[in-house]
PDB file of C-alpha atoms in Angstrom:
ATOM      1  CA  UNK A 471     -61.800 -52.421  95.054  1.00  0.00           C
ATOM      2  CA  UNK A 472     -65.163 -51.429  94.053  1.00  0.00           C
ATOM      3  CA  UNK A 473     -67.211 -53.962  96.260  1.00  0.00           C
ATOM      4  CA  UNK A 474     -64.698 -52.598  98.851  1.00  0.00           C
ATOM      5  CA  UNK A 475     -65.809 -49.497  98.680  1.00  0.00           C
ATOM      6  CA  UNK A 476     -69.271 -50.163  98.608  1.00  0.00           C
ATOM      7  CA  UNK A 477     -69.427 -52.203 101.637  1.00  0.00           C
ATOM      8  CA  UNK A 478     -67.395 -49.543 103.743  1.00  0.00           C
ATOM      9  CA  UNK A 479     -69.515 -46.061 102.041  1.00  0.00           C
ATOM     10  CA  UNK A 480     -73.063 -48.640 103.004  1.00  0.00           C
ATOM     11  CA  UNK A 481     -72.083 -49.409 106.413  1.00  0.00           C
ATOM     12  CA  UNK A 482     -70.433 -45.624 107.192  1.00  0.00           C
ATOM     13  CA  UNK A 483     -73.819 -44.308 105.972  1.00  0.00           C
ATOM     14  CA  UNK A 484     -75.581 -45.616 108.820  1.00  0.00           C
ATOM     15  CA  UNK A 485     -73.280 -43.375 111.201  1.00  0.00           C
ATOM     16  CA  UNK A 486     -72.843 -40.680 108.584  1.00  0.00           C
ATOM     17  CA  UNK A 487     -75.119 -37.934 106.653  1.00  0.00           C
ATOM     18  CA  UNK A 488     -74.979 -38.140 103.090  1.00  0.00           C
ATOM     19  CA  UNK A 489     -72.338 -34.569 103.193  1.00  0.00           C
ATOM     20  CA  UNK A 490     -70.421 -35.978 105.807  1.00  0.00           C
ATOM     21  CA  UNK A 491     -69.910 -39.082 104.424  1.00  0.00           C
ATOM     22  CA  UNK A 492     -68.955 -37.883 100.687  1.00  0.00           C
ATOM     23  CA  UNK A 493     -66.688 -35.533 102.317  1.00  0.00           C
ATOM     24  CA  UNK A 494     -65.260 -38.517 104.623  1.00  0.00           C
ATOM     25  CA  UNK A 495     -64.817 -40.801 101.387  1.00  0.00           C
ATOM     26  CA  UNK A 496     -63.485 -37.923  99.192  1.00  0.00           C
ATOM     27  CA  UNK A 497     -66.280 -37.659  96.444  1.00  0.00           C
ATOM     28  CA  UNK A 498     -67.394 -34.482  95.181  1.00  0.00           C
ATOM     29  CA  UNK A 499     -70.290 -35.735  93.708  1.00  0.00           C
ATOM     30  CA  UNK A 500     -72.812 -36.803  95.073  1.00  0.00           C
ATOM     31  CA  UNK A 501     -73.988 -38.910  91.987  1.00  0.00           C
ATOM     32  CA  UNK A 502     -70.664 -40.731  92.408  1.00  0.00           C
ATOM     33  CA  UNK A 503     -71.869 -41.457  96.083  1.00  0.00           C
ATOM     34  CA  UNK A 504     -74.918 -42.689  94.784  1.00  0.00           C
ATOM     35  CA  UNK A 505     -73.304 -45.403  92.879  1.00  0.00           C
ATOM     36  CA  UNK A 506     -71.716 -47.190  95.974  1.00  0.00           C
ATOM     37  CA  UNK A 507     -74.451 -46.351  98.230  1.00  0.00           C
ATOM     38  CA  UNK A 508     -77.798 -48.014  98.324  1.00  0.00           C
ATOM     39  CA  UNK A 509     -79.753 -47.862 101.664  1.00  0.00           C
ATOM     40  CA  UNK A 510     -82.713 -49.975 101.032  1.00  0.00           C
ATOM     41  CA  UNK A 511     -86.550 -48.387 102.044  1.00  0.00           C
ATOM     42  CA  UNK A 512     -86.822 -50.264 105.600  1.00  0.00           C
ATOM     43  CA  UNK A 513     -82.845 -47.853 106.389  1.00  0.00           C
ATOM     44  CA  UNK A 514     -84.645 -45.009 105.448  1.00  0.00           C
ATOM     45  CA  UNK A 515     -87.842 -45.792 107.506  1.00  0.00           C
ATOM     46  CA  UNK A 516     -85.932 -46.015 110.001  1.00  0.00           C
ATOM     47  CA  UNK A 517     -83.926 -42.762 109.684  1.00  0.00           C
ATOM     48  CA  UNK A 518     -87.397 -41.271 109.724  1.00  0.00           C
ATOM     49  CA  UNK A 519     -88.540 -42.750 112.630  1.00  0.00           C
TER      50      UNK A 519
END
């Protein structure tokens, strides 16, 4: 279930903002969200532009 989640919270992220997506997933903490999601430096380059 866990690697389920992951994979599904990593790939929403790249659609989502970090609110939207806890709120989409149903976590209320966003430590929790942390745990399943890990974008990896080159993701957030790119986020930056």
């Amino acid at each position: 279930f866990h690697d389920t989640r992951h994979e599904a919270i990593t790939r929403l992220s790249k659609k989502l903002d970090v609110l939207d997506l806890a709120r989409m997933v149903g976590i209320r903490d966003l430590k929790i969200l942390m745990v399943y999601y890990n974008a990896t430096a080159s993701e957030i380059a790119e986020r930056l532009g």
